[in-house]
Amino acid sequence: MMRNMAGMMKKVQEMQGQLETMQTNLNAMEFTAIVGGGAVSATVTGDGKLAKLKLRQDTIELNDSEMLEDMICLATNQAHQKASEEKSRMIKDITGGLPLPPGMNLPF
């Protein structure tokens, strides 16, 4: 029984190392969403930081700040969703679909 426990602990430590590497890799990735037919583009990093925001000139000239604000929020939220989906996919690859043990939560 102790041998099984030691083996399990080793696997958990290996998984934790893989998850830390995954988080580092994810943080370096960028996820972009484009809305309004290209009017607004938002890019976030894997750790949730807004890296780029592009507004097409004709969108700025519309003078409809409420619509522009909505498109910025939509693009940013969609980019965050892409990052979250990639994180879930990467975690599933490491854990084989099992939930993370308590205390192994990752930021973002």
PDB file of C-alpha atoms in Angstrom:
ATOM      1  CA  MET A   1       0.000   0.000   0.000  1.00  0.00           C
ATOM      2  CA  MET A   2       2.854   2.420   0.806  1.00  0.00           C
ATOM      3  CA  ARG A   3       4.427   1.689  -2.575  1.00  0.00           C
ATOM      4  CA  ASN A   4       1.160   2.656  -4.283  1.00  0.00           C
ATOM      5  CA  MET A   5       0.998   5.865  -2.248  1.00  0.00           C
ATOM      6  CA  ALA A   6       4.568   6.789  -3.198  1.00  0.00           C
ATOM      7  CA  GLY A   7       3.778   6.079  -6.843  1.00  0.00           C
ATOM      8  CA  MET A   8       0.674   8.246  -6.683  1.00  0.00           C
ATOM      9  CA  MET A   9       2.588  11.086  -5.053  1.00  0.00           C
ATOM     10  CA  LYS A  10       5.229  10.894  -7.772  1.00  0.00           C
ATOM     11  CA  LYS A  11       2.523  11.063 -10.464  1.00  0.00           C
ATOM     12  CA  VAL A  12       0.901  14.057  -8.751  1.00  0.00           C
ATOM     13  CA  GLN A  13       4.279  15.837  -8.617  1.00  0.00           C
ATOM     14  CA  GLU A  14       4.861  15.075 -12.310  1.00  0.00           C
ATOM     15  CA  MET A  15       1.393  16.378 -13.154  1.00  0.00           C
ATOM     16  CA  GLN A  16       2.018  19.533 -11.131  1.00  0.00           C
ATOM     17  CA  GLY A  17       5.247  20.134 -13.079  1.00  0.00           C
ATOM     18  CA  GLN A  18       3.401  19.600 -16.369  1.00  0.00           C
ATOM     19  CA  LEU A  19       0.668  22.011 -15.284  1.00  0.00           C
ATOM     20  CA  GLU A  20       3.221  24.685 -14.356  1.00  0.00           C
ATOM     21  CA  THR A  21       4.889  24.298 -17.767  1.00  0.00           C
ATOM     22  CA  MET A  22       1.480  24.437 -19.428  1.00  0.00           C
ATOM     23  CA  GLN A  23       0.617  27.659 -17.578  1.00  0.00           C
ATOM     24  CA  THR A  24       3.901  29.244 -18.689  1.00  0.00           C
ATOM     25  CA  ASN A  25       3.218  28.214 -22.287  1.00  0.00           C
ATOM     26  CA  LEU A  26      -0.381  29.429 -22.089  1.00  0.00           C
ATOM     27  CA  ASN A  27       0.700  32.816 -20.696  1.00  0.00           C
ATOM     28  CA  ALA A  28       2.916  33.322 -23.751  1.00  0.00           C
ATOM     29  CA  MET A  29       0.045  32.627 -26.178  1.00  0.00           C
ATOM     30  CA  GLU A  30      -2.258  35.259 -27.646  1.00  0.00           C
ATOM     31  CA  PHE A  31      -5.931  34.849 -28.498  1.00  0.00           C
ATOM     32  CA  THR A  32      -7.708  37.237 -30.849  1.00  0.00           C
ATOM     33  CA  ALA A  33     -11.388  37.878 -31.514  1.00  0.00           C
ATOM     34  CA  ILE A  34     -12.733  40.125 -34.264  1.00  0.00           C
ATOM     35  CA  VAL A  35     -16.251  41.558 -34.200  1.00  0.00           C
ATOM     36  CA  GLY A  36     -18.353  43.918 -36.259  1.00  0.00           C
ATOM     37  CA  GLY A  37     -17.017  42.616 -39.554  1.00  0.00           C
ATOM     38  CA  GLY A  38     -13.490  43.605 -38.577  1.00  0.00           C
ATOM     39  CA  ALA A  39     -14.455  46.860 -36.874  1.00  0.00           C
ATOM     40  CA  VAL A  40     -12.877  45.826 -33.556  1.00  0.00           C
ATOM     41  CA  SER A  41     -10.139  43.316 -32.819  1.00  0.00           C
ATOM     42  CA  ALA A  42      -9.054  42.376 -29.291  1.00  0.00           C
ATOM     43  CA  THR A  43      -6.095  40.197 -28.373  1.00  0.00           C
ATOM     44  CA  VAL A  44      -5.533  38.793 -24.894  1.00  0.00           C
ATOM     45  CA  THR A  45      -2.677  36.755 -23.496  1.00  0.00           C
ATOM     46  CA  GLY A  46      -3.187  33.351 -21.947  1.00  0.00           C
ATOM     47  CA  ASP A  47      -3.064  34.881 -18.483  1.00  0.00           C
ATOM     48  CA  GLY A  48      -5.904  37.257 -19.296  1.00  0.00           C
ATOM     49  CA  LYS A  49      -4.129  40.508 -20.079  1.00  0.00           C
ATOM     50  CA  LEU A  50      -5.376  42.666 -22.919  1.00  0.00           C
ATOM     51  CA  ALA A  51      -2.377  42.800 -25.276  1.00  0.00           C
ATOM     52  CA  LYS A  52      -3.808  44.590 -28.329  1.00  0.00           C
ATOM     53  CA  LEU A  53      -6.924  46.467 -29.277  1.00  0.00           C
ATOM     54  CA  LYS A  54      -7.492  47.545 -32.853  1.00  0.00           C
ATOM     55  CA  LEU A  55     -10.268  49.821 -34.028  1.00  0.00           C
ATOM     56  CA  ARG A  56     -10.928  50.309 -37.713  1.00  0.00           C
ATOM     57  CA  GLN A  57     -10.861  54.021 -38.609  1.00  0.00           C
ATOM     58  CA  ASP A  58     -14.406  54.091 -40.025  1.00  0.00           C
ATOM     59  CA  THR A  59     -15.656  52.619 -36.737  1.00  0.00           C
ATOM     60  CA  ILE A  60     -14.058  55.444 -34.764  1.00  0.00           C
ATOM     61  CA  GLU A  61     -15.584  58.021 -37.096  1.00  0.00           C
ATOM     62  CA  LEU A  62     -19.133  56.758 -36.478  1.00  0.00           C
ATOM     63  CA  ASN A  63     -19.274  58.772 -33.251  1.00  0.00           C
ATOM     64  CA  ASP A  64     -21.390  56.060 -31.645  1.00  0.00           C
ATOM     65  CA  SER A  65     -19.477  55.513 -28.431  1.00  0.00           C
ATOM     66  CA  GLU A  66     -22.037  53.104 -26.977  1.00  0.00           C
ATOM     67  CA  MET A  67     -21.799  50.788 -29.992  1.00  0.00           C
ATOM     68  CA  LEU A  68     -18.002  51.002 -29.952  1.00  0.00           C
ATOM     69  CA  GLU A  69     -17.881  50.216 -26.231  1.00  0.00           C
ATOM     70  CA  ASP A  70     -20.155  47.203 -26.784  1.00  0.00           C
ATOM     71  CA  MET A  71     -17.965  45.903 -29.615  1.00  0.00           C
ATOM     72  CA  ILE A  72     -14.801  46.333 -27.517  1.00  0.00           C
ATOM     73  CA  CYS A  73     -16.386  44.391 -24.652  1.00  0.00           C
ATOM     74  CA  LEU A  74     -17.655  41.688 -27.001  1.00  0.00           C
ATOM     75  CA  ALA A  75     -14.296  41.239 -28.739  1.00  0.00           C
ATOM     76  CA  THR A  76     -12.408  41.175 -25.439  1.00  0.00           C
ATOM     77  CA  ASN A  77     -14.822  38.678 -23.882  1.00  0.00           C
ATOM     78  CA  GLN A  78     -14.632  36.427 -26.948  1.00  0.00           C
ATOM     79  CA  ALA A  79     -10.819  36.496 -26.859  1.00  0.00           C
ATOM     80  CA  HIS A  80     -10.918  35.598 -23.149  1.00  0.00           C
ATOM     81  CA  GLN A  81     -13.279  32.721 -23.974  1.00  0.00           C
ATOM     82  CA  LYS A  82     -10.813  31.391 -26.570  1.00  0.00           C
ATOM     83  CA  ALA A  83      -8.019  31.538 -23.983  1.00  0.00           C
ATOM     84  CA  SER A  84     -10.177  29.746 -21.420  1.00  0.00           C
ATOM     85  CA  GLU A  85     -11.108  27.012 -23.904  1.00  0.00           C
ATOM     86  CA  GLU A  86      -7.442  26.465 -24.787  1.00  0.00           C
ATOM     87  CA  LYS A  87      -6.533  26.268 -21.093  1.00  0.00           C
ATOM     88  CA  SER A  88      -9.249  23.655 -20.527  1.00  0.00           C
ATOM     89  CA  ARG A  89      -8.035  21.657 -23.523  1.00  0.00           C
ATOM     90  CA  MET A  90      -4.430  21.757 -22.298  1.00  0.00           C
ATOM     91  CA  ILE A  91      -5.401  20.698 -18.768  1.00  0.00           C
ATOM     92  CA  LYS A  92      -7.518  17.846 -20.129  1.00  0.00           C
ATOM     93  CA  ASP A  93      -4.523  16.643 -22.162  1.00  0.00           C
ATOM     94  CA  ILE A  94      -2.393  16.539 -18.996  1.00  0.00           C
ATOM     95  CA  THR A  95      -4.955  15.081 -16.588  1.00  0.00           C
ATOM     96  CA  GLY A  96      -6.732  12.759 -19.007  1.00  0.00           C
ATOM     97  CA  GLY A  97      -9.989  14.554 -18.270  1.00  0.00           C
ATOM     98  CA  LEU A  98      -9.814  14.133 -14.496  1.00  0.00           C
ATOM     99  CA  PRO A  99     -10.464  17.234 -12.385  1.00  0.00           C
ATOM    100  CA  LEU A 100      -7.466  18.901 -10.785  1.00  0.00           C
ATOM    101  CA  PRO A 101      -6.785  17.847  -7.191  1.00  0.00           C
ATOM    102  CA  PRO A 102      -7.552  20.466  -4.527  1.00  0.00           C
ATOM    103  CA  GLY A 103      -4.797  23.038  -4.242  1.00  0.00           C
ATOM    104  CA  MET A 104      -3.673  22.628  -7.872  1.00  0.00           C
ATOM    105  CA  ASN A 105      -5.826  25.410  -9.272  1.00  0.00           C
ATOM    106  CA  LEU A 106      -4.178  27.622 -11.837  1.00  0.00           C
ATOM    107  CA  PRO A 107      -4.531  31.395 -12.137  1.00  0.00           C
ATOM    108  CA  PHE A 108      -6.934  32.904 -14.688  1.00  0.00           C
TER     109      PHE A 108
END
